[in-house]
């Protein structure tokens, strides 16, 4: 895997721009322009929401992932609220970019949709941690969850109808399921990312930090090996896995043992073998920093048969 990078302070809003490529060209009076190895990008601005803001009577918060429906010119935003303020849900919004800028007041929440479990009911509190959402041109949504605080709650990637009803699960590799903190995902460092290839054939996701058996969690001067999963959307199964090295935490927290983390939090598929990866770092006393990388899987080694990465040496993958 080849991973070429740029650094930027632009966070989710640049990601929104990428999801709607027509925004990037032919706009006048844009505020900033970025010349990068990935081409020319434009920063359209930002908008902030008041704490405890509501949409149709439900708290509009915990916004974690966003996806664009070009057929209706609307966006779906997933909330990572595990059920504390309302059942698991996503919001439908309209974003006004007619003047070429994103400003306060440009985002209009049209409503919300509750997600339903396999039995047709709301998810129990702390049984789900929704993180990413992807619109499927066939009229459905793909959603990932890191799992929940309940021991019986596992990570998942599922397909839902537009009105939130369960359709099917994608089959995760067995080594992703946690066993006694010795194997599987780390809590809250699981399936944060999700993206669909332009032709709709493949869905990509990845764990945010290493599985227990694969290596360490990211830290200062410590990189973390994660697995990019390539799913066949027809079968719902993983076709291949690829090693991706999450960078070490770059900034020391103010206090030596204070919280810090860096993780792979989002992916965007440009084609079947080229992705843009977003890494997000937080270090106490320093704040957030964001890195965006172009990732090529063309010559990468498929690692799906390797059960534990820390027990082997992979020579053909470069980062």
Tab-separated table of C-alpha atoms in Angstrom, residues 28-287:
chain	number	residue	atom	x	y	z
A	28	UNK	CA	-16.626	31.915	-7.395
A	29	UNK	CA	-15.439	33.762	-4.288
A	30	UNK	CA	-14.325	30.675	-2.398
A	31	UNK	CA	-12.411	31.555	0.749
A	32	UNK	CA	-9.385	29.268	0.453
A	33	UNK	CA	-7.772	27.049	-2.146
A	34	UNK	CA	-5.423	24.158	-1.450
A	35	UNK	CA	-2.933	22.859	-3.996
A	36	UNK	CA	-2.096	19.315	-2.923
A	37	UNK	CA	-0.835	16.042	-4.307
A	38	UNK	CA	-4.514	15.110	-4.542
A	39	UNK	CA	-5.356	18.029	-6.804
A	40	UNK	CA	-6.948	21.399	-6.078
A	41	UNK	CA	-9.294	21.563	-3.103
A	42	UNK	CA	-11.425	24.451	-1.935
A	43	UNK	CA	-12.425	25.188	1.634
A	44	UNK	CA	-15.966	26.538	1.625
A	45	UNK	CA	-16.259	27.522	5.267
A	46	UNK	CA	-17.777	26.098	8.418
A	47	UNK	CA	-20.906	26.228	10.498
A	48	UNK	CA	-21.428	25.597	14.191
A	49	UNK	CA	-24.492	24.427	16.067
A	50	UNK	CA	-25.611	25.474	19.506
A	51	UNK	CA	-25.296	22.954	22.299
A	52	UNK	CA	-28.553	21.069	22.882
A	53	UNK	CA	-29.918	22.238	19.522
A	54	UNK	CA	-32.953	20.193	18.494
A	55	UNK	CA	-34.424	19.076	15.182
A	56	UNK	CA	-38.134	18.312	15.211
A	57	UNK	CA	-37.943	17.842	18.980
A	58	UNK	CA	-34.878	15.554	19.031
A	59	UNK	CA	-31.368	16.615	20.042
A	60	UNK	CA	-29.254	17.415	16.976
A	61	UNK	CA	-25.896	16.302	18.306
A	62	UNK	CA	-23.167	13.698	18.200
A	63	UNK	CA	-22.795	14.254	14.461
A	64	UNK	CA	-20.290	11.653	13.296
A	65	UNK	CA	-20.664	10.869	9.577
A	66	UNK	CA	-22.314	12.453	6.557
A	67	UNK	CA	-23.356	11.253	3.105
A	68	UNK	CA	-24.881	12.934	0.063
A	69	UNK	CA	-27.959	11.872	-1.904
A	70	UNK	CA	-27.590	13.628	-5.281
A	71	UNK	CA	-30.962	12.393	-6.480
A	72	UNK	CA	-32.707	14.620	-3.945
A	73	UNK	CA	-29.870	17.065	-3.158
A	74	UNK	CA	-30.011	16.233	0.547
A	75	UNK	CA	-27.598	14.876	3.132
A	76	UNK	CA	-27.913	12.226	5.795
A	77	UNK	CA	-25.924	12.717	9.017
A	78	UNK	CA	-25.512	9.903	11.523
A	79	UNK	CA	-25.487	10.664	15.253
A	80	UNK	CA	-23.199	8.621	17.494
A	81	UNK	CA	-25.542	9.062	20.449
A	82	UNK	CA	-25.853	5.514	21.880
A	83	UNK	CA	-29.363	6.260	23.069
A	84	UNK	CA	-28.686	8.718	25.886
A	85	UNK	CA	-30.740	11.580	24.436
A	86	UNK	CA	-32.896	9.659	21.964
A	87	UNK	CA	-32.809	6.275	20.204
A	88	UNK	CA	-30.113	5.711	17.564
A	89	UNK	CA	-30.896	7.939	14.586
A	90	UNK	CA	-29.750	9.853	11.539
A	91	UNK	CA	-30.784	13.309	10.389
A	92	UNK	CA	-31.799	14.540	6.947
A	93	UNK	CA	-30.480	18.014	6.141
A	94	UNK	CA	-30.377	20.504	3.301
A	95	UNK	CA	-27.196	22.520	2.811
A	96	UNK	CA	-27.298	25.839	0.941
A	97	UNK	CA	-24.111	26.532	-1.006
A	98	UNK	CA	-25.583	28.847	-3.618
A	99	UNK	CA	-23.091	31.613	-2.783
A	100	UNK	CA	-20.109	29.258	-2.861
A	101	UNK	CA	-19.658	29.390	0.918
A	102	UNK	CA	-20.718	27.367	3.919
A	103	UNK	CA	-21.822	29.710	6.698
A	104	UNK	CA	-23.951	29.673	9.824
A	105	UNK	CA	-27.567	29.183	8.813
A	106	UNK	CA	-26.763	27.251	5.630
A	107	UNK	CA	-27.643	23.883	7.171
A	108	UNK	CA	-31.360	23.219	7.559
A	109	UNK	CA	-32.418	20.067	9.402
A	110	UNK	CA	-35.458	18.563	7.686
A	111	UNK	CA	-36.051	15.714	10.114
A	112	UNK	CA	-34.697	12.560	11.681
A	113	UNK	CA	-35.086	8.802	11.255
A	114	UNK	CA	-34.735	6.251	14.041
A	115	UNK	CA	-32.724	3.109	13.291
A	116	UNK	CA	-34.441	-0.197	13.953
A	117	UNK	CA	-32.857	-3.461	15.028
A	118	UNK	CA	-33.452	-6.866	13.455
A	119	UNK	CA	-36.702	-7.291	15.385
A	120	UNK	CA	-38.057	-3.930	14.240
A	121	UNK	CA	-37.607	-2.097	17.540
A	122	UNK	CA	-35.375	0.745	18.681
A	123	UNK	CA	-31.852	-0.182	19.745
A	124	UNK	CA	-31.371	-0.571	23.488
A	125	UNK	CA	-29.344	2.176	25.121
A	126	UNK	CA	-25.586	1.517	24.822
A	127	UNK	CA	-26.136	-1.422	22.454
A	128	UNK	CA	-24.987	0.587	19.422
A	129	UNK	CA	-22.398	3.260	18.643
A	130	UNK	CA	-23.187	4.518	15.109
A	131	UNK	CA	-20.239	6.199	13.415
A	132	UNK	CA	-20.465	6.253	9.606
A	133	UNK	CA	-23.229	6.433	7.019
A	134	UNK	CA	-23.128	5.938	3.238
A	135	UNK	CA	-25.908	6.517	0.733
A	136	UNK	CA	-26.415	3.694	-1.760
A	137	UNK	CA	-27.666	4.799	-5.216
A	138	UNK	CA	-30.031	1.816	-5.077
A	139	UNK	CA	-31.983	3.726	-2.446
A	140	UNK	CA	-30.657	2.286	0.812
A	141	UNK	CA	-28.097	3.282	3.450
A	142	UNK	CA	-25.000	1.530	4.787
A	143	UNK	CA	-24.208	2.264	8.439
A	144	UNK	CA	-21.347	1.154	10.682
A	145	UNK	CA	-21.329	0.798	14.465
A	146	UNK	CA	-18.309	0.405	16.713
A	147	UNK	CA	-20.348	-1.797	19.006
A	148	UNK	CA	-21.718	-0.697	22.354
A	149	UNK	CA	-20.917	-0.585	26.038
A	150	UNK	CA	-22.984	-3.711	26.601
A	151	UNK	CA	-20.899	-6.915	26.506
A	152	UNK	CA	-23.332	-8.453	24.036
A	153	UNK	CA	-22.938	-5.562	21.588
A	154	UNK	CA	-20.576	-6.207	18.694
A	155	UNK	CA	-19.469	-3.920	15.860
A	156	UNK	CA	-21.430	-4.163	12.642
A	157	UNK	CA	-21.898	-2.877	9.129
A	158	UNK	CA	-25.543	-3.024	8.090
A	159	UNK	CA	-27.774	-2.013	5.253
A	160	UNK	CA	-30.940	-0.106	6.153
A	161	UNK	CA	-33.903	1.248	4.244
A	162	UNK	CA	-34.258	5.021	4.007
A	163	UNK	CA	-36.871	4.818	6.768
A	164	UNK	CA	-34.429	3.049	9.103
A	165	UNK	CA	-35.492	-0.585	8.763
A	166	UNK	CA	-32.948	-3.408	8.905
A	167	UNK	CA	-32.115	-5.146	5.612
A	168	UNK	CA	-28.962	-7.209	6.191
A	169	UNK	CA	-25.595	-7.496	7.913
A	170	UNK	CA	-22.224	-7.544	6.214
A	171	UNK	CA	-20.138	-10.433	7.542
A	172	UNK	CA	-17.188	-9.191	9.596
A	173	UNK	CA	-14.011	-11.262	9.945
A	174	UNK	CA	-14.100	-13.380	13.098
A	175	UNK	CA	-10.882	-11.837	14.392
A	176	UNK	CA	-12.675	-8.490	14.784
A	177	UNK	CA	-14.848	-9.749	17.636
A	178	UNK	CA	-13.490	-8.988	21.089
A	179	UNK	CA	-12.398	-11.811	23.382
A	180	UNK	CA	-11.198	-10.911	26.910
A	181	UNK	CA	-9.248	-7.857	25.692
A	182	UNK	CA	-6.744	-10.196	24.065
A	183	UNK	CA	-8.312	-10.444	20.642
A	184	UNK	CA	-10.507	-8.290	18.434
A	185	UNK	CA	-11.386	-4.616	18.477
A	186	UNK	CA	-10.484	-2.113	21.148
A	187	UNK	CA	-13.475	-0.372	22.716
A	188	UNK	CA	-14.360	2.831	20.856
A	189	UNK	CA	-11.565	2.247	18.313
A	190	UNK	CA	-13.453	0.098	15.849
A	191	UNK	CA	-15.425	0.694	12.629
A	192	UNK	CA	-15.363	4.484	12.412
A	193	UNK	CA	-15.054	4.652	8.608
A	194	UNK	CA	-17.200	3.584	5.659
A	195	UNK	CA	-17.217	4.344	1.936
A	196	UNK	CA	-18.759	2.964	-1.259
A	197	UNK	CA	-16.870	2.800	-4.553
A	198	UNK	CA	-18.337	4.933	-7.366
A	199	UNK	CA	-19.491	1.813	-9.252
A	200	UNK	CA	-21.231	0.479	-6.137
A	201	UNK	CA	-19.389	-2.860	-6.222
A	202	UNK	CA	-17.320	-2.481	-3.066
A	203	UNK	CA	-17.677	-1.085	0.417
A	204	UNK	CA	-14.566	-0.197	2.418
A	205	UNK	CA	-14.202	0.131	6.172
A	206	UNK	CA	-11.388	-0.143	8.714
A	207	UNK	CA	-10.741	-0.365	12.418
A	208	UNK	CA	-9.682	2.962	13.912
A	209	UNK	CA	-6.744	1.448	15.818
A	210	UNK	CA	-5.111	-1.978	15.890
A	211	UNK	CA	-6.921	-5.137	16.901
A	212	UNK	CA	-5.483	-6.487	20.165
A	213	UNK	CA	-3.698	-9.332	18.360
A	214	UNK	CA	-2.323	-7.063	15.630
A	215	UNK	CA	-0.352	-4.524	17.630
A	216	UNK	CA	-0.454	-1.506	19.928
A	217	UNK	CA	-2.836	1.401	20.117
A	218	UNK	CA	-1.427	4.632	18.672
A	219	UNK	CA	0.605	6.712	21.100
A	220	UNK	CA	3.460	9.178	21.117
A	221	UNK	CA	6.120	7.611	18.849
A	222	UNK	CA	3.938	4.493	18.445
A	223	UNK	CA	2.165	3.711	15.153
A	224	UNK	CA	-0.839	1.387	15.035
A	225	UNK	CA	-1.467	-1.249	12.312
A	226	UNK	CA	-5.089	-1.445	11.177
A	227	UNK	CA	-6.958	-3.470	8.572
A	228	UNK	CA	-8.775	-1.892	5.646
A	229	UNK	CA	-11.639	-4.230	4.741
A	230	UNK	CA	-12.911	-4.507	1.166
A	231	UNK	CA	-16.463	-5.884	1.058
A	232	UNK	CA	-18.297	-7.155	-2.004
A	233	UNK	CA	-21.671	-5.389	-1.816
A	234	UNK	CA	-23.435	-8.234	-3.607
A	235	UNK	CA	-22.301	-10.995	-1.241
A	236	UNK	CA	-21.819	-8.875	1.879
A	237	UNK	CA	-18.488	-10.593	2.526
A	238	UNK	CA	-14.893	-9.401	2.762
A	239	UNK	CA	-12.928	-10.022	-0.427
A	240	UNK	CA	-9.604	-8.754	0.876
A	241	UNK	CA	-7.885	-6.925	3.722
A	242	UNK	CA	-4.989	-4.475	3.613
A	243	UNK	CA	-2.548	-3.183	6.197
A	244	UNK	CA	-2.658	0.549	6.914
A	245	UNK	CA	-0.347	2.161	9.464
A	246	UNK	CA	-1.990	4.858	11.565
A	247	UNK	CA	0.566	7.524	12.429
A	248	UNK	CA	1.869	7.955	15.977
A	249	UNK	CA	0.418	10.709	18.134
A	250	UNK	CA	2.427	13.749	17.059
A	251	UNK	CA	1.822	16.118	19.960
A	252	UNK	CA	2.571	15.306	23.578
A	253	UNK	CA	-0.284	16.083	25.967
A	254	UNK	CA	0.376	18.826	28.503
A	255	UNK	CA	0.336	16.269	31.317
A	256	UNK	CA	2.393	13.139	30.661
A	257	UNK	CA	-0.385	10.588	31.241
A	258	UNK	CA	-3.261	12.690	29.916
A	259	UNK	CA	-5.522	11.399	27.143
A	260	UNK	CA	-4.181	11.261	23.598
A	261	UNK	CA	-5.112	9.269	20.511
A	262	UNK	CA	-4.704	9.186	16.759
A	263	UNK	CA	-6.963	7.066	14.590
A	264	UNK	CA	-8.225	6.290	11.108
A	265	UNK	CA	-11.677	7.881	11.269
A	266	UNK	CA	-12.930	8.074	7.678
A	267	UNK	CA	-12.345	6.773	4.155
A	268	UNK	CA	-13.454	7.976	0.736
A	269	UNK	CA	-13.210	5.657	-2.291
A	270	UNK	CA	-12.120	7.349	-5.523
A	271	UNK	CA	-12.216	4.029	-7.388
A	272	UNK	CA	-11.891	0.310	-6.606
A	273	UNK	CA	-8.286	0.638	-5.406
A	274	UNK	CA	-7.726	4.295	-4.475
A	275	UNK	CA	-8.889	5.850	-1.222
A	276	UNK	CA	-8.553	9.066	0.699
A	277	UNK	CA	-7.972	8.347	4.380
A	278	UNK	CA	-8.587	10.786	7.216
A	279	UNK	CA	-6.629	10.492	10.456
A	280	UNK	CA	-7.731	12.509	13.473
A	281	UNK	CA	-5.513	13.157	16.479
A	282	UNK	CA	-6.486	14.545	19.862
A	283	UNK	CA	-3.978	15.360	22.576
A	284	UNK	CA	-5.047	16.873	25.914
A	285	UNK	CA	-3.955	20.483	26.178
A	286	UNK	CA	-3.165	20.651	22.458
A	287	UNK	CA	-6.448	19.832	20.767
